[in-house]
């Protein structure tokens, strides 16, 4: 299969030296890309800025902002049989970025933010027959209800829900535990286990090979 994976955070520029980002390290997405390669698939990894080396054998595309990630994903999605969006794409970005460095002034500074494009929702809208779409839902409460809502709203086939309020798994950790929910109502509990094992099992389930 042609598999397209997104990973890592995005950076939304405030000025020449500052940006808004989040705690994603990219480990889950890189594990998905590595596991997909090992299972014999053709893999493209679109990644925000992280401190990881791309797995051998993947086509690697480096991006920074949500807009760049959207461009990289939408230009490749028509060829993909399976798309796994693990990236922690920023939901908001500064309305305008200063070209130089902002100098401090007395008093408060208000930063105006606007919504970024929801890549996964866009992929869900233009999904072609037979194409599989997997999202990730990082939640701190109501894990299953919020994840099931995203599955429906974004027209996904599967969603992997993980509880990011737990300190033993998730952000920065080599281990994870996810609840994989299918649009047909199937539910699989994966882990706690190393992210590479979670990734392999997730791919086996969503591609229907075991
Ligand atoms: N995602 C995306 N583009 C965005 C934001 C998120 O493609 N601009 C994708 C992520 O890669 C992930 C899924 O959407 O697979 C879940 O993202 P999340 O931000 O948690 O979902 P939202 O629907 O924005 O819900 P909320 O902010 O209410 O948690």
Short mmCIF file of C-alpha atoms and ligand atoms in Angstrom, two decimals:
data_model
loop_
_atom_site.label_atom_id
_atom_site.label_comp_id
_atom_site.label_asym_id
_atom_site.label_seq_id
_atom_site.Cartn_x
_atom_site.Cartn_y
_atom_site.Cartn_z
CA UNK A 1 0.00 0.00 0.00
CA UNK A 2 0.95 3.65 -0.39
CA UNK A 3 0.89 5.01 3.15
CA UNK A 4 1.06 8.69 4.05
CA UNK A 5 1.94 9.52 7.67
CA UNK A 6 2.09 12.90 9.39
CA UNK A 7 4.05 13.44 12.58
CA UNK A 8 5.29 15.96 15.08
CA UNK A 9 4.14 19.43 16.04
CA UNK A 10 3.80 22.46 13.79
CA UNK A 11 5.31 25.88 14.43
CA UNK A 12 3.22 29.00 13.89
CA UNK A 13 5.35 32.12 13.57
CA UNK A 14 4.84 35.13 15.85
CA UNK A 15 7.88 37.03 14.57
CA UNK A 16 11.36 36.34 13.21
CA UNK A 17 12.50 34.55 16.39
CA UNK A 18 9.33 33.29 18.12
CA UNK A 19 6.63 30.77 17.39
CA UNK A 20 3.71 28.86 18.94
CA UNK A 21 4.07 25.10 19.14
CA UNK A 22 3.11 22.14 21.34
CA UNK A 23 4.64 19.20 23.21
CA UNK A 24 4.55 16.64 20.40
CA UNK A 25 7.92 14.90 19.87
CA UNK A 26 6.89 12.97 16.74
CA UNK A 27 7.75 9.57 18.26
CA UNK A 28 4.34 7.98 17.57
CA UNK A 29 4.27 9.09 13.92
CA UNK A 30 7.87 8.04 13.29
CA UNK A 31 7.03 4.64 14.82
CA UNK A 32 4.04 4.32 12.45
CA UNK A 33 6.26 5.19 9.46
CA UNK A 34 8.95 2.71 10.57
CA UNK A 35 6.45 -0.08 11.24
CA UNK A 36 4.72 0.52 7.89
CA UNK A 37 8.08 0.25 6.08
CA UNK A 38 8.92 -2.95 7.95
CA UNK A 39 5.55 -4.39 6.88
CA UNK A 40 6.57 -3.80 3.26
CA UNK A 41 4.51 -0.69 2.43
CA UNK A 42 5.62 2.39 0.48
CA UNK A 43 5.73 5.19 3.03
CA UNK A 44 5.81 8.98 2.89
CA UNK A 45 6.41 10.75 6.20
CA UNK A 46 5.47 14.44 6.46
CA UNK A 47 6.98 15.79 9.63
CA UNK A 48 7.00 19.00 11.63
CA UNK A 49 10.22 19.98 13.46
CA UNK A 50 11.40 17.15 15.75
CA UNK A 51 14.69 15.77 17.04
CA UNK A 52 14.34 12.38 15.36
CA UNK A 53 16.04 10.79 12.37
CA UNK A 54 13.60 9.72 9.64
CA UNK A 55 13.28 5.92 9.46
CA UNK A 56 15.26 4.32 6.66
CA UNK A 57 13.33 3.67 3.48
CA UNK A 58 10.66 6.37 3.86
CA UNK A 59 10.17 9.34 1.57
CA UNK A 60 10.68 12.22 3.99
CA UNK A 61 9.07 15.65 3.74
CA UNK A 62 10.01 18.29 6.29
CA UNK A 63 7.53 21.08 7.06
CA UNK A 64 7.14 23.75 9.69
CA UNK A 65 3.69 25.35 9.84
CA UNK A 66 0.18 23.91 9.66
CA UNK A 67 -0.22 25.58 6.26
CA UNK A 68 2.95 23.89 4.96
CA UNK A 69 1.83 20.55 6.36
CA UNK A 70 -1.57 20.99 4.68
CA UNK A 71 0.14 21.68 1.34
CA UNK A 72 2.43 18.66 1.66
CA UNK A 73 -0.42 16.33 2.69
CA UNK A 74 -3.06 17.50 0.20
CA UNK A 75 -0.62 17.26 -2.73
CA UNK A 76 0.13 13.61 -1.85
CA UNK A 77 -3.20 12.37 -0.46
CA UNK A 78 -4.77 11.42 -3.84
CA UNK A 79 -2.09 8.69 -4.28
CA UNK A 80 -2.40 7.34 -0.73
CA UNK A 81 -4.28 4.14 0.11
CA UNK A 82 -3.95 4.81 3.83
CA UNK A 83 -3.36 8.13 5.62
CA UNK A 84 -2.40 8.18 9.29
CA UNK A 85 -2.51 11.66 10.83
CA UNK A 86 -0.54 11.52 14.06
CA UNK A 87 0.69 15.13 13.77
CA UNK A 88 -0.25 17.58 16.50
CA UNK A 89 -1.24 20.28 14.02
CA UNK A 90 -1.73 23.71 15.60
CA UNK A 91 -5.41 24.65 15.66
CA UNK A 92 -4.58 28.39 15.72
CA UNK A 93 -1.88 30.64 14.31
CA UNK A 94 -1.09 34.35 14.73
CA UNK A 95 -3.16 36.44 12.31
CA UNK A 96 0.04 38.15 11.16
CA UNK A 97 3.70 37.37 11.80
CA UNK A 98 6.14 40.28 12.19
CA UNK A 99 8.99 40.03 9.69
CA UNK A 100 11.54 41.26 12.23
CA UNK A 101 11.81 40.68 15.99
CA UNK A 102 9.00 42.25 18.04
CA UNK A 103 10.38 44.69 20.62
CA UNK A 104 8.81 44.71 24.05
CA UNK A 105 6.60 47.62 25.07
CA UNK A 106 5.22 48.68 28.46
CA UNK A 107 2.02 46.86 29.43
CA UNK A 108 0.32 43.83 27.97
CA UNK A 109 0.62 42.36 24.52
CA UNK A 110 -2.39 40.73 22.91
CA UNK A 111 -1.77 38.16 20.24
CA UNK A 112 -4.63 37.66 17.80
CA UNK A 113 -5.00 34.09 16.56
CA UNK A 114 -6.97 32.59 13.71
CA UNK A 115 -7.91 28.99 12.91
CA UNK A 116 -5.62 26.91 10.76
CA UNK A 117 -6.98 24.51 8.17
CA UNK A 118 -8.18 21.20 9.65
CA UNK A 119 -6.20 18.84 7.42
CA UNK A 120 -7.87 15.67 8.64
CA UNK A 121 -11.38 17.08 8.16
CA UNK A 122 -10.38 18.12 4.61
CA UNK A 123 -9.08 14.62 3.88
CA UNK A 124 -12.35 13.20 5.23
CA UNK A 125 -14.36 15.39 2.87
CA UNK A 126 -12.44 14.36 -0.22
CA UNK A 127 -11.83 10.72 0.71
CA UNK A 128 -12.03 8.47 -2.32
CA UNK A 129 -13.66 5.01 -2.22
CA UNK A 130 -11.28 2.46 -0.73
CA UNK A 131 -9.01 5.04 0.84
CA UNK A 132 -8.49 4.57 4.58
CA UNK A 133 -8.21 7.51 6.96
CA UNK A 134 -6.89 7.22 10.51
CA UNK A 135 -6.86 10.11 12.99
CA UNK A 136 -5.41 10.51 16.44
CA UNK A 137 -7.24 12.13 19.32
CA UNK A 138 -5.17 13.44 22.21
CA UNK A 139 -7.53 14.06 25.08
CA UNK A 140 -7.32 14.83 28.78
CA UNK A 141 -10.96 13.93 29.59
CA UNK A 142 -13.97 12.12 28.08
CA UNK A 143 -11.50 10.17 25.92
CA UNK A 144 -13.88 7.81 24.15
CA UNK A 145 -16.78 10.24 23.68
CA UNK A 146 -14.56 13.00 22.22
CA UNK A 147 -12.69 10.52 20.01
CA UNK A 148 -15.90 8.94 18.68
CA UNK A 149 -17.22 12.43 17.92
CA UNK A 150 -14.05 13.26 15.90
CA UNK A 151 -14.33 9.95 14.00
CA UNK A 152 -17.85 10.89 12.92
CA UNK A 153 -17.28 14.62 12.31
CA UNK A 154 -14.11 14.16 10.24
CA UNK A 155 -15.42 11.12 8.30
CA UNK A 156 -12.62 8.80 9.48
CA UNK A 157 -12.37 5.01 9.28
CA UNK A 158 -10.43 4.69 12.52
CA UNK A 159 -9.39 6.93 15.37
CA UNK A 160 -6.66 6.20 17.91
CA UNK A 161 -7.52 7.88 21.18
CA UNK A 162 -4.85 8.52 23.76
CA UNK A 163 -5.08 9.97 27.21
CA UNK A 164 -2.42 12.68 27.36
CA UNK A 165 -3.09 13.40 31.04
CA UNK A 166 -1.16 10.21 31.90
CA UNK A 167 2.53 10.90 32.54
CA UNK A 168 3.73 7.29 31.98
CA UNK A 169 2.71 7.25 28.29
CA UNK A 170 2.18 9.68 25.42
CA UNK A 171 4.14 12.91 24.86
CA UNK A 172 7.89 12.29 24.80
CA UNK A 173 7.57 8.72 26.05
CA UNK A 174 8.72 5.65 24.10
CA UNK A 175 5.55 3.92 25.26
CA UNK A 176 1.91 4.58 24.59
CA UNK A 177 -1.54 3.13 25.17
CA UNK A 178 -4.34 3.86 22.72
CA UNK A 179 -7.94 2.87 22.23
CA UNK A 180 -8.50 2.25 18.53
CA UNK A 181 -12.10 2.88 17.50
CA UNK A 182 -13.47 1.86 14.09
CA UNK A 183 -16.37 3.45 12.26
CA UNK A 184 -18.07 0.03 12.37
CA UNK A 185 -18.00 0.16 16.18
CA UNK A 186 -14.96 -2.11 16.67
CA UNK A 187 -12.83 -1.22 19.69
CA UNK A 188 -9.25 -2.40 20.33
CA UNK A 189 -7.16 -1.59 23.38
CA UNK A 190 -3.48 -1.35 22.33
CA UNK A 191 -0.76 -1.25 25.00
CA UNK A 192 0.62 0.04 27.24
CA UNK A 193 3.52 -0.99 25.02
CA UNK A 194 6.47 0.51 23.11
CA UNK A 195 5.24 2.90 20.41
CA UNK A 196 6.74 0.72 17.67
CA UNK A 197 4.56 -2.20 18.85
CA UNK A 198 1.46 -0.01 19.09
CA UNK A 199 2.22 1.21 15.55
CA UNK A 200 2.62 -2.31 14.12
CA UNK A 201 -0.59 -3.56 15.72
CA UNK A 202 -2.51 -0.46 14.62
CA UNK A 203 -1.37 -0.96 11.02
CA UNK A 204 -2.25 -4.66 11.09
CA UNK A 205 -5.76 -3.86 12.33
CA UNK A 206 -6.57 -0.95 10.01
CA UNK A 207 -5.22 -2.72 6.92
CA UNK A 208 -7.24 -5.78 7.91
CA UNK A 209 -4.28 -8.13 7.66
CA UNK A 210 -4.87 -9.79 11.08
N1 LIG B 1 -5.67 17.67 12.83
C1 LIG B 1 -5.48 18.13 11.54
N2 LIG B 1 -5.46 19.48 11.31
C2 LIG B 1 -5.63 20.36 12.33
C3 LIG B 1 -5.85 19.88 13.65
C4 LIG B 1 -5.85 18.53 13.86
O1 LIG B 1 -5.33 17.34 10.63
N3 LIG B 1 -5.60 21.68 12.08
C5 LIG B 1 -5.73 16.21 13.06
C6 LIG B 1 -4.63 15.63 13.92
O2 LIG B 1 -3.52 15.20 13.17
C7 LIG B 1 -5.33 14.46 14.61
C8 LIG B 1 -6.79 14.87 14.71
O3 LIG B 1 -6.93 15.93 13.74
O4 LIG B 1 -5.27 13.29 13.81
C9 LIG B 1 -7.25 15.32 16.06
O5 LIG B 1 -6.91 16.62 16.30
P1 LIG B 1 -7.58 17.55 17.44
O6 LIG B 1 -6.95 18.89 17.33
O7 LIG B 1 -7.51 16.86 18.75
O8 LIG B 1 -9.10 17.55 16.97
P2 LIG B 1 -10.17 18.69 16.94
O9 LIG B 1 -11.26 18.18 16.09
O10 LIG B 1 -9.51 19.98 16.54
O11 LIG B 1 -10.77 18.76 18.40
P3 LIG B 1 -10.47 19.59 19.73
O12 LIG B 1 -9.57 20.74 19.38
O13 LIG B 1 -11.80 19.98 20.16
O14 LIG B 1 -9.82 18.59 20.64
#
